[in-house]
Short mmCIF file of C-alpha atoms and ligand atoms in Angstrom, two decimals:
data_model
loop_
_atom_site.label_atom_id
_atom_site.label_comp_id
_atom_site.label_asym_id
_atom_site.label_seq_id
_atom_site.Cartn_x
_atom_site.Cartn_y
_atom_site.Cartn_z
CA MET A 30 -14.78 -17.77 -8.61
CA ASN A 31 -11.73 -16.18 -10.08
CA TYR A 32 -12.31 -12.49 -10.55
CA SER A 33 -8.81 -11.66 -11.57
CA ASP A 34 -9.03 -13.55 -14.87
CA SER A 35 -12.17 -11.68 -15.87
CA PHE A 36 -10.70 -8.34 -14.84
CA ARG A 37 -7.65 -9.11 -16.99
CA ASP A 38 -9.65 -9.92 -20.13
CA LYS A 39 -7.51 -8.82 -23.08
CA GLU A 40 -10.37 -7.54 -25.20
CA LEU A 41 -11.72 -5.46 -22.36
CA VAL A 42 -8.30 -4.01 -21.67
CA GLN A 43 -7.85 -3.08 -25.32
CA GLY A 44 -11.36 -1.68 -25.55
CA LEU A 45 -10.70 0.54 -22.54
CA ALA A 46 -7.38 1.72 -23.94
CA ARG A 47 -9.03 2.55 -27.26
CA ARG A 48 -11.74 4.53 -25.50
CA ILE A 49 -9.11 6.56 -23.63
CA ALA A 50 -7.30 7.26 -26.91
CA GLU A 51 -10.56 8.43 -28.51
CA LEU A 52 -11.38 10.68 -25.60
CA THR A 53 -7.99 12.37 -25.62
CA LYS A 54 -7.65 12.83 -29.38
CA GLY A 55 -6.44 16.35 -30.06
CA VAL A 56 -5.53 17.07 -26.45
CA GLU A 57 -2.38 19.18 -26.64
CA LYS A 58 -0.76 19.13 -23.24
CA PRO A 59 -0.54 15.55 -21.95
CA LEU A 60 -2.66 14.76 -18.90
CA VAL A 61 -0.49 13.61 -16.01
CA PHE A 62 -1.96 11.20 -13.49
CA MET A 63 -0.15 10.00 -10.41
CA GLU A 64 -0.59 6.65 -8.74
CA VAL A 65 0.35 6.79 -5.09
CA CYS A 66 0.22 3.11 -4.34
CA GLY A 67 3.05 0.69 -4.96
CA THR A 68 0.68 -2.07 -5.96
CA HIS A 69 -0.67 0.18 -8.70
CA THR A 70 2.89 0.93 -9.78
CA MET A 71 3.58 -2.76 -10.02
CA ALA A 72 0.36 -3.48 -11.93
CA ILE A 73 1.08 -0.67 -14.38
CA TYR A 74 4.54 -2.05 -15.15
CA GLN A 75 3.58 -5.70 -15.01
CA PHE A 76 0.72 -5.39 -17.48
CA GLY A 77 2.51 -2.84 -19.65
CA LEU A 78 -0.36 -0.39 -19.24
CA ARG A 79 1.76 2.66 -20.12
CA SER A 80 2.36 1.29 -23.61
CA LEU A 81 -1.39 0.88 -24.13
CA LEU A 82 -2.10 4.51 -23.36
CA PRO A 83 -1.96 7.30 -25.94
CA PRO A 84 0.83 9.90 -25.67
CA GLN A 85 -1.79 12.34 -24.32
CA VAL A 86 -1.92 10.40 -21.06
CA LYS A 87 1.12 10.11 -18.79
CA LEU A 88 1.23 8.01 -15.65
CA ILE A 89 3.75 8.88 -12.95
CA SER A 90 4.49 7.15 -9.66
CA GLY A 91 4.34 8.81 -6.27
CA PRO A 92 5.30 7.92 -2.70
CA GLY A 93 3.35 4.69 -2.75
CA CYS A 94 5.29 2.02 -1.04
CA PRO A 95 5.68 2.08 2.74
CA VAL A 96 8.99 0.26 2.49
CA CYS A 97 10.34 2.89 0.10
CA VAL A 98 9.40 5.83 2.28
CA THR A 99 10.78 4.37 5.51
CA PRO A 100 13.87 6.42 6.35
CA ASN A 101 17.36 5.20 7.27
CA SER A 102 16.88 6.39 10.85
CA TYR A 103 14.09 3.85 11.37
CA LEU A 104 16.19 1.00 10.01
CA ASP A 105 19.16 2.05 12.12
CA ARG A 106 17.01 1.73 15.24
CA ALA A 107 15.69 -1.67 14.13
CA ILE A 108 19.26 -2.80 13.50
CA ALA A 109 20.37 -1.59 16.93
CA LEU A 110 17.46 -3.53 18.48
CA CYS A 111 18.27 -6.74 16.64
CA ARG A 112 21.78 -6.70 18.09
CA LEU A 113 20.39 -7.10 21.61
CA PRO A 114 20.80 -10.73 22.71
CA ASP A 115 17.26 -11.25 23.99
CA VAL A 116 15.41 -9.57 21.12
CA ILE A 117 13.62 -11.31 18.27
CA ILE A 118 12.78 -8.97 15.40
CA THR A 119 9.68 -9.85 13.38
CA SER A 120 8.76 -8.15 10.15
CA PHE A 121 7.15 -8.37 6.75
CA GLY A 122 9.77 -9.63 4.30
CA ASP A 123 10.54 -6.53 2.26
CA MET A 124 12.02 -4.62 5.16
CA LEU A 125 14.96 -6.97 5.51
CA ARG A 126 16.82 -5.78 2.46
CA VAL A 127 16.36 -2.05 2.92
CA PRO A 128 19.76 -0.51 3.54
CA GLY A 129 20.14 1.51 6.74
CA SER A 130 23.09 3.85 7.29
CA SER A 131 25.71 1.09 7.31
CA SER A 132 23.94 -2.27 7.45
CA SER A 133 20.66 -3.99 6.71
CA LEU A 134 18.58 -6.48 8.68
CA MET A 135 19.56 -9.11 6.14
CA GLU A 136 23.25 -8.57 6.89
CA GLU A 137 22.54 -8.65 10.61
CA ARG A 138 20.67 -11.91 10.23
CA ALA A 139 23.64 -13.42 8.40
CA LYS A 140 25.74 -12.37 11.39
CA GLY A 141 23.42 -14.23 13.74
CA ALA A 142 20.64 -11.83 14.75
CA ASP A 143 17.25 -13.47 15.34
CA ILE A 144 15.10 -11.86 12.66
CA ARG A 145 11.97 -13.59 11.42
CA VAL A 146 9.63 -12.87 8.58
CA VAL A 147 5.98 -13.27 9.49
CA TYR A 148 2.82 -13.17 7.43
CA SER A 149 0.70 -11.49 10.07
CA PRO A 150 1.51 -9.37 13.13
CA LEU A 151 -0.63 -11.89 15.04
CA ASP A 152 2.07 -14.47 14.30
CA ALA A 153 4.52 -12.19 16.11
CA VAL A 154 2.19 -12.04 19.13
CA GLN A 155 2.09 -15.83 19.18
CA LEU A 156 5.86 -15.95 19.01
CA ALA A 157 6.03 -13.68 22.05
CA ALA A 158 3.62 -15.95 23.93
CA LYS A 159 5.81 -18.96 23.15
CA ASN A 160 9.08 -17.23 24.08
CA PRO A 161 8.50 -15.58 27.45
CA THR A 162 12.22 -15.02 28.06
CA LYS A 163 12.63 -13.08 24.81
CA ARG A 164 11.43 -9.67 23.78
CA VAL A 165 9.63 -9.83 20.43
CA VAL A 166 9.62 -6.62 18.39
CA PHE A 167 7.43 -6.20 15.32
CA LEU A 168 8.50 -3.65 12.71
CA GLY A 169 5.32 -1.65 12.25
CA VAL A 170 5.47 0.12 8.92
CA GLY A 171 2.77 0.56 6.34
CA PHE A 172 -0.12 2.80 5.41
CA GLU A 173 -3.69 2.73 6.66
CA THR A 174 -4.27 -0.80 5.37
CA THR A 175 -1.51 -2.30 7.44
CA ALA A 176 -1.62 -0.04 10.49
CA PRO A 177 -4.92 -1.45 11.82
CA THR A 178 -3.48 -4.99 11.67
CA ILE A 179 -0.65 -3.79 13.93
CA ALA A 180 -3.18 -2.10 16.19
CA GLY A 181 -4.98 -5.45 16.30
CA SER A 182 -1.78 -7.19 17.37
CA ILE A 183 -1.27 -4.74 20.24
CA LEU A 184 -4.84 -5.24 21.38
CA ALA A 185 -4.37 -9.02 21.18
CA ALA A 186 -1.12 -8.84 23.18
CA LYS A 187 -2.84 -6.73 25.81
CA ALA A 188 -5.79 -9.09 26.02
CA GLN A 189 -3.35 -11.98 26.56
CA GLY A 190 -1.47 -10.04 29.21
CA LEU A 191 1.83 -10.26 27.34
CA THR A 192 4.64 -8.00 28.53
CA ASN A 193 7.23 -9.09 25.96
CA TYR A 194 5.59 -7.93 22.73
CA PHE A 195 6.60 -4.56 21.27
CA VAL A 196 6.08 -2.60 18.08
CA LEU A 197 8.56 -0.22 16.51
CA ALA A 198 5.89 1.90 14.88
CA SER A 199 6.35 4.31 12.03
CA HIS A 200 3.13 4.14 10.11
CA LYS A 201 2.31 6.63 7.43
CA THR A 202 -1.00 8.02 6.33
CA MET A 203 -1.77 8.70 2.70
CA PRO A 204 -3.79 11.90 2.22
CA GLN A 205 -1.10 14.25 3.66
CA PRO A 206 1.68 13.55 1.13
CA MET A 207 -0.91 13.87 -1.63
CA ALA A 208 -1.81 17.32 -0.35
CA ILE A 209 1.87 18.32 -0.19
CA LEU A 210 2.47 17.07 -3.72
CA SER A 211 -0.63 18.88 -4.95
CA ALA A 212 0.65 22.12 -3.48
CA ASP A 213 4.08 21.73 -5.16
CA PRO A 214 4.28 24.17 -8.07
CA ASP A 215 7.01 22.09 -9.77
CA LEU A 216 4.69 19.20 -10.11
CA GLN A 217 1.68 19.26 -12.37
CA VAL A 218 -0.66 16.43 -11.41
CA ASP A 219 -3.96 16.36 -13.30
CA GLY A 220 -5.44 13.59 -11.21
CA TYR A 221 -4.77 10.88 -8.66
CA ILE A 222 -5.25 7.17 -9.00
CA CYS A 223 -6.10 6.71 -5.32
CA PRO A 224 -4.96 3.57 -3.50
CA ALA A 225 -7.34 0.63 -3.37
CA HIS A 226 -6.97 -0.99 0.00
CA VAL A 227 -5.87 2.10 1.90
CA SER A 228 -9.19 3.52 0.75
CA ALA A 229 -11.06 0.44 1.95
CA ILE A 230 -10.06 1.61 5.43
CA ILE A 231 -10.13 5.40 5.24
CA GLY A 232 -13.02 5.63 2.78
CA ALA A 233 -13.20 7.61 -0.45
CA ASP A 234 -14.46 10.66 1.46
CA ALA A 235 -10.93 11.12 2.79
CA TYR A 236 -9.84 12.57 -0.58
CA ARG A 237 -12.63 15.13 -0.86
CA PHE A 238 -10.50 17.94 0.59
CA LEU A 239 -7.91 17.37 -2.16
CA CYS A 240 -10.54 17.92 -4.82
CA GLU A 241 -11.85 21.00 -3.08
CA GLU A 242 -8.59 22.66 -2.08
CA TYR A 243 -6.38 21.72 -5.01
CA ARG A 244 -8.96 21.15 -7.73
CA VAL A 245 -7.49 17.77 -8.55
CA PRO A 246 -9.65 14.82 -9.63
CA CYS A 247 -9.36 11.64 -7.52
CA VAL A 248 -10.51 8.16 -8.51
CA VAL A 249 -10.24 5.22 -6.13
CA THR A 250 -9.16 2.38 -8.35
CA GLY A 251 -8.68 -1.38 -8.03
CA PHE A 252 -5.52 -3.28 -8.91
CA GLU A 253 -6.52 -5.25 -11.98
CA PRO A 254 -5.61 -3.92 -15.44
CA THR A 255 -9.23 -3.16 -16.31
CA ASP A 256 -9.64 -1.38 -12.96
CA VAL A 257 -6.62 0.85 -13.56
CA LEU A 258 -7.66 1.69 -17.12
CA GLN A 259 -11.25 2.39 -16.16
CA GLY A 260 -9.91 4.62 -13.39
CA VAL A 261 -7.77 6.45 -15.93
CA GLU A 262 -10.77 6.89 -18.19
CA MET A 263 -12.75 8.40 -15.31
CA LEU A 264 -9.86 10.78 -14.58
CA VAL A 265 -9.61 11.76 -18.25
CA ARG A 266 -13.32 12.55 -18.37
CA GLN A 267 -13.09 14.70 -15.24
CA ALA A 268 -9.95 16.49 -16.40
CA LEU A 269 -11.39 17.28 -19.82
CA ALA A 270 -14.63 18.53 -18.29
CA GLY A 271 -12.71 20.70 -15.83
CA GLU A 272 -14.19 18.81 -12.90
CA SER A 273 -12.53 17.72 -9.69
CA LYS A 274 -14.40 15.23 -7.59
CA VAL A 275 -13.86 11.90 -5.89
CA GLU A 276 -15.14 8.87 -7.73
CA ILE A 277 -14.98 5.20 -6.78
CA GLN A 278 -14.08 2.79 -9.55
CA TYR A 279 -13.36 0.00 -7.04
CA SER A 280 -16.88 -0.07 -5.63
CA ARG A 281 -16.81 -3.83 -5.06
CA VAL A 282 -14.58 -3.16 -2.05
CA VAL A 283 -14.40 0.56 -1.24
CA ARG A 284 -17.16 2.58 0.40
CA TRP A 285 -17.40 6.35 0.92
CA GLU A 286 -17.15 6.08 4.69
CA GLY A 287 -14.52 3.31 4.77
CA ASN A 288 -14.21 0.78 7.55
CA ALA A 289 -15.44 2.31 10.81
CA LYS A 290 -14.12 -0.47 13.01
CA ALA A 291 -10.60 -0.27 11.60
CA GLN A 292 -10.69 3.51 11.90
CA ALA A 293 -11.69 3.18 15.55
CA MET A 294 -8.80 0.76 16.17
CA LEU A 295 -6.38 3.24 14.61
CA ALA A 296 -7.73 6.09 16.70
CA ASP A 297 -7.51 4.03 19.88
CA VAL A 298 -4.00 2.58 19.52
CA PHE A 299 -2.20 5.29 17.57
CA THR A 300 -1.78 9.00 17.64
CA PRO A 301 -0.70 11.24 14.73
CA PHE A 302 2.87 12.55 14.63
CA ASP A 303 5.15 14.46 12.28
CA ALA A 304 6.66 11.54 10.40
CA PRO A 305 9.90 11.55 8.43
CA TRP A 306 9.57 10.28 4.84
CA ARG A 307 12.60 9.03 3.01
CA GLY A 308 13.75 11.64 0.53
CA ILE A 309 10.80 13.92 1.23
CA GLY A 310 11.45 15.00 4.80
CA VAL A 311 9.18 15.45 7.79
CA LEU A 312 5.51 15.91 6.89
CA PRO A 313 3.33 17.36 9.66
CA GLY A 314 0.81 14.90 11.06
CA SER A 315 1.54 12.32 8.37
CA GLY A 316 2.41 9.39 10.60
CA LEU A 317 0.98 7.23 13.34
CA ARG A 318 2.88 6.34 16.49
CA ILE A 319 1.69 4.36 19.49
CA ALA A 320 -0.61 6.35 21.78
CA ASP A 321 0.48 7.02 25.36
CA LYS A 322 -2.07 4.63 26.76
CA TYR A 323 -0.30 1.75 25.00
CA ALA A 324 3.23 3.06 25.70
CA GLU A 325 4.31 -0.24 27.27
CA PHE A 326 4.14 -1.79 23.79
CA ASP A 327 6.24 0.94 22.16
CA ALA A 328 9.67 -0.50 21.36
CA GLU A 329 11.17 2.95 21.06
CA LEU A 330 10.25 3.84 24.64
CA ALA A 331 10.43 0.43 26.28
CA ILE A 332 13.76 -0.77 24.84
CA PRO A 333 16.33 2.02 24.85
CA VAL A 334 19.25 1.49 22.46
CA GLN A 335 22.19 3.44 21.13
CA VAL A 336 21.46 4.19 17.45
CA GLU A 337 24.34 4.83 15.07
CA GLU A 338 24.81 8.18 13.39
CA LEU A 339 22.65 8.74 10.34
CA LYS A 340 24.25 8.52 6.90
CA GLU A 341 22.35 9.07 3.67
CA HIS A 342 23.30 7.28 0.47
CA LYS A 343 25.14 9.43 -2.03
CA GLY A 344 23.68 9.72 -5.48
CA CYS A 345 20.39 7.98 -4.78
CA LEU A 346 17.46 9.88 -6.26
CA CYS A 347 14.80 8.11 -4.17
CA GLY A 348 13.45 11.41 -2.86
CA GLU A 349 12.83 12.80 -6.33
CA ILE A 350 11.44 9.46 -7.49
CA LEU A 351 8.99 9.38 -4.59
CA LYS A 352 7.80 12.86 -5.48
CA GLY A 353 7.25 11.80 -9.09
CA LYS A 354 9.77 14.36 -10.34
CA VAL A 355 12.18 11.99 -12.05
CA SER A 356 11.88 8.49 -13.45
CA PRO A 357 14.17 5.62 -12.36
CA PHE A 358 15.90 5.81 -15.73
CA ASP A 359 17.13 9.28 -14.79
CA CYS A 360 19.10 7.90 -11.85
CA PRO A 361 22.78 7.36 -12.72
CA LEU A 362 22.93 4.39 -10.34
CA PHE A 363 19.91 2.61 -11.87
CA GLY A 364 20.74 -0.88 -13.09
CA GLY A 365 24.46 -0.37 -12.48
CA LYS A 366 25.41 0.19 -8.88
CA CYS A 367 21.79 -0.19 -7.84
CA THR A 368 19.89 -3.38 -8.65
CA PRO A 369 17.29 -5.46 -6.79
CA GLU A 370 20.10 -7.83 -5.68
CA SER A 371 22.12 -5.02 -4.15
CA PRO A 372 19.90 -1.99 -3.74
CA VAL A 373 21.37 1.40 -2.90
CA GLY A 374 18.05 3.06 -2.26
CA ALA A 375 14.78 1.78 -0.88
CA CYS A 376 12.87 2.23 -4.16
CA MET A 377 14.87 -0.69 -5.50
CA VAL A 378 14.13 -3.00 -2.57
CA SER A 379 10.45 -3.68 -2.37
CA SER A 380 8.89 -5.33 -5.39
CA GLU A 381 6.39 -2.47 -5.22
CA GLY A 382 9.11 0.16 -5.42
CA THR A 383 9.20 2.30 -8.54
CA CYS A 384 12.86 1.49 -9.31
CA ALA A 385 12.36 -2.24 -8.74
CA ALA A 386 9.28 -2.33 -10.97
CA ALA A 387 11.11 -0.38 -13.66
CA PHE A 388 14.10 -2.72 -13.39
CA LYS A 389 11.99 -5.84 -13.65
CA TYR A 390 9.57 -4.79 -16.36
CA GLY A 391 11.47 -2.10 -18.21
CA ARG A 392 9.94 1.02 -19.63
CA MET B 16 2.61 -4.09 1.04
CA CYS B 17 -1.11 -3.83 1.55
CA VAL B 18 -2.02 -6.14 -1.24
CA GLY B 19 -5.18 -7.76 -0.05
CA VAL B 20 -6.23 -11.04 -1.56
CA PRO B 21 -9.87 -11.86 -2.24
CA MET B 22 -10.69 -15.07 -0.36
CA GLN B 23 -13.86 -17.01 0.35
CA VAL B 24 -15.00 -17.68 3.90
CA ILE B 25 -15.34 -21.44 4.43
CA SER B 26 -15.93 -21.50 8.16
CA ILE B 27 -16.23 -19.09 11.09
CA ASP B 28 -15.10 -19.72 14.65
CA GLY B 29 -15.71 -16.76 16.92
CA ASP B 30 -13.37 -13.94 15.91
CA PHE B 31 -11.63 -15.97 13.23
CA ALA B 32 -12.59 -17.22 9.79
CA MET B 33 -10.98 -19.90 7.68
CA THR B 34 -10.71 -18.55 4.16
CA GLU B 35 -9.69 -20.12 0.89
CA VAL B 36 -8.66 -19.17 -2.61
CA ASP B 37 -7.41 -21.51 -5.33
CA GLY B 38 -7.03 -24.30 -2.76
CA VAL B 39 -4.88 -22.20 -0.42
CA LYS B 40 -6.34 -21.90 3.07
CA ARG B 41 -5.65 -19.08 5.45
CA GLU B 42 -6.94 -18.08 8.85
CA ALA B 43 -8.12 -14.50 9.04
CA SER B 44 -9.04 -12.44 12.07
CA LEU B 45 -12.45 -10.81 11.82
CA MET B 46 -11.55 -8.22 14.48
CA MET B 47 -11.23 -5.44 11.91
CA LEU B 48 -14.34 -6.10 9.86
CA ASP B 49 -17.33 -3.82 10.35
CA GLN B 50 -19.64 -5.76 8.07
CA GLU B 51 -21.41 -9.04 8.83
CA VAL B 52 -19.90 -12.04 7.13
CA LYS B 53 -21.19 -15.53 6.67
CA VAL B 54 -19.81 -18.69 5.17
CA GLY B 55 -19.64 -18.31 1.39
CA ASP B 56 -18.95 -14.56 1.46
CA PHE B 57 -15.81 -13.12 -0.09
CA VAL B 58 -13.47 -10.91 1.91
CA ILE B 59 -10.22 -9.10 1.18
CA VAL B 60 -7.55 -10.58 3.45
CA HIS B 61 -4.42 -8.61 4.33
CA ALA B 62 -1.71 -9.67 6.77
CA GLY B 63 -3.95 -12.10 8.62
CA PHE B 64 -6.98 -9.82 8.87
CA ALA B 65 -10.14 -9.58 6.81
CA ILE B 66 -10.18 -5.87 5.98
CA SER B 67 -13.29 -5.58 3.87
CA LYS B 68 -16.08 -7.56 2.33
CA LEU B 69 -15.95 -8.03 -1.40
CA ASP B 70 -19.29 -7.48 -3.01
CA GLU B 71 -19.66 -10.27 -5.52
CA GLU B 72 -22.75 -8.80 -7.14
CA ASP B 73 -21.00 -5.48 -7.58
CA ALA B 74 -17.98 -7.21 -9.14
CA LYS B 75 -20.21 -9.02 -11.61
CA ALA B 76 -22.11 -5.86 -12.42
CA THR B 77 -18.86 -3.93 -12.99
CA LEU B 78 -17.62 -6.58 -15.38
CA GLU B 79 -20.89 -6.75 -17.25
CA LEU B 80 -20.99 -3.01 -17.64
CA MET B 81 -17.41 -2.97 -18.86
CA ARG B 82 -18.20 -5.69 -21.38
CA GLU B 83 -21.16 -3.73 -22.65
CA VAL B 84 -19.26 -0.50 -23.02
CA TYR B 85 -15.79 -1.59 -24.05
CA SER B 86 -15.87 -4.83 -25.98
CA PRO B 87 -14.41 -4.25 -29.43
CA GLU B 88 -17.37 -5.50 -31.44
CA LEU B 89 -19.68 -3.07 -29.70
CA MET B 90 -17.33 -0.13 -29.98
CA GLY B 91 -17.16 -0.28 -33.75
S1 SF4 C 429 1.01 -0.51 1.12
FE1 SF4 C 429 -0.90 -0.39 0.10
S2 SF4 C 429 -1.00 1.65 -0.65
FE2 SF4 C 429 1.05 1.18 -0.16
S3 SF4 C 429 2.00 0.47 -1.92
FE3 SF4 C 429 1.31 -1.26 -0.88
S4 SF4 C 429 -0.68 -1.66 -1.68
FE4 SF4 C 429 -0.20 0.38 -2.22
S1 SF4 C 430 17.92 3.50 -8.87
FE1 SF4 C 430 18.56 3.05 -6.80
S2 SF4 C 430 19.81 4.72 -6.21
FE2 SF4 C 430 18.64 5.39 -7.96
S3 SF4 C 430 16.81 6.33 -7.11
FE3 SF4 C 430 16.33 4.21 -7.49
S4 SF4 C 430 16.73 3.21 -5.57
FE4 SF4 C 430 17.75 5.19 -5.47
#
C-alpha cells in the first residue's frame, strides 16, 4: 500500500483548493492560520500549497521545529561535553550544524570530537553497552513525539544496568507556546494547524483549552498535501461560522485521548520545567527535564563541565520568525550571510526550519 | 524531527517488530504502543519506536470521502 501517492492526488488537491476559494469568496480580512510543526512547514513549501490558496487565506509558520527552538546555551553545553576525552555524543543529524555561541558540533567533530548521528536513541544505548569505558551522551531534544523515545532509551539503559548512558535533555511541549502566541495582541491567528505526530501522543483533547480560552479553532492535520488543505478547509469553515473547537482531520492516526502508554512514560521519566526557547525566551512549564528519580542519567547533573559564555547572533531574526511575526524574506541575512550551507540562525539549519524551507522552495 | 513513517509490521518478536515500507526494513520497539498490533498492521514509526497504529480502513474512508466531495467532475 502506498498511501502517500493517493493523498497527493493532483485532482484532489486542486478540488480542495477550489473549495477553499469558493468558501472564502468575498471575505475581506484574510484569515491567518498558523502551522506549528516544522513538517507542516516543509510540506507547505514543498508542495507549493500557499500558491494554491486564495488571497483570503494566509498561512504563517510558528515555533515548529525542535532544532530551531533549541537555544545557544544548550548547544554550548553539548559542545563542552564533546570536548571531554571519554565522551561520545550521539544525536539526530540536524543538531550538528546548529551554531552555538562560538562553535558547532560539526566543527568540533572536524577537530576530532567523537560525535555520532544515530537513527534511534536505542542505538545510543547499544553504543554505551559496547563501550563500557566511554560515557555516551544522547542529545535529547524534540517535542512530545520524540521525548517518549528518549524516555524509552533511559528505561532500556536502566533495565540493562548501564551506568555510562546519559541524556542531555531539553524537550519542549507544544500547547504552551501556542497559548502564549494566542495571548499575544500583536499576532492575529485565526486558527491552528495542529501538529500531526505530536498529537498522536498528547491527543487532540490537549488543544481544547486553547479553543475555550482564546476562541481559536484548532484542527489536527496530517502531513500530505490533501491533509493540509482539508485541514485548512475545516479551519475556514469554523472561522467563518465564528466557531472555535478542536477537530481531527488526521483521524487515521490521531485519537482524542492520544497514546496513554507514551504519556505514562513521559510522566515517569520527565518532569516539567521552565524551558528556554530560542528567540522567544523562557516559557513557564514548557519543557521536560529528567525527573529526580532518574537523575543518574541526566548529563547535566552527572557530567559537570565548564560552559562558555553565551553569545547571541547579531542580526538573526529567528525569534520573530518563530513567533510568526516576520517571514524569512524580511531577514537582511537571508540568502546572503545566512544559507543552509553556513547558517547564522537555527531556522536555517534543520530542513524543517522556516528559513531553510523558504530558501529551498522559495516563496 | 518527528516525522513518522507509515510502515507495515512483517514480524513480531517480543517487544520488537520488524517493519517494512517500499522494501526498506526497520526494527521498531513496541514499548510505546498502547494498541494491539499484529503482523500485517500498519504503524507510524519514529526514531526506532512504533508511536501509533495507522488505521487502514480510516485512511481508505478519508480518501473515498475526499474523492466524492472534491473531485473536479463532481464539483461542477
Ligand atoms: S518535531 Fe514534530 S512537531 Fe516538531 S517540527 Fe518536527 S514533525 Fe513537526
Ligand atoms: S535567515 Fe538566518 S539569520 Fe535570518 S532569521 Fe533566518 S536563520 Fe536567522
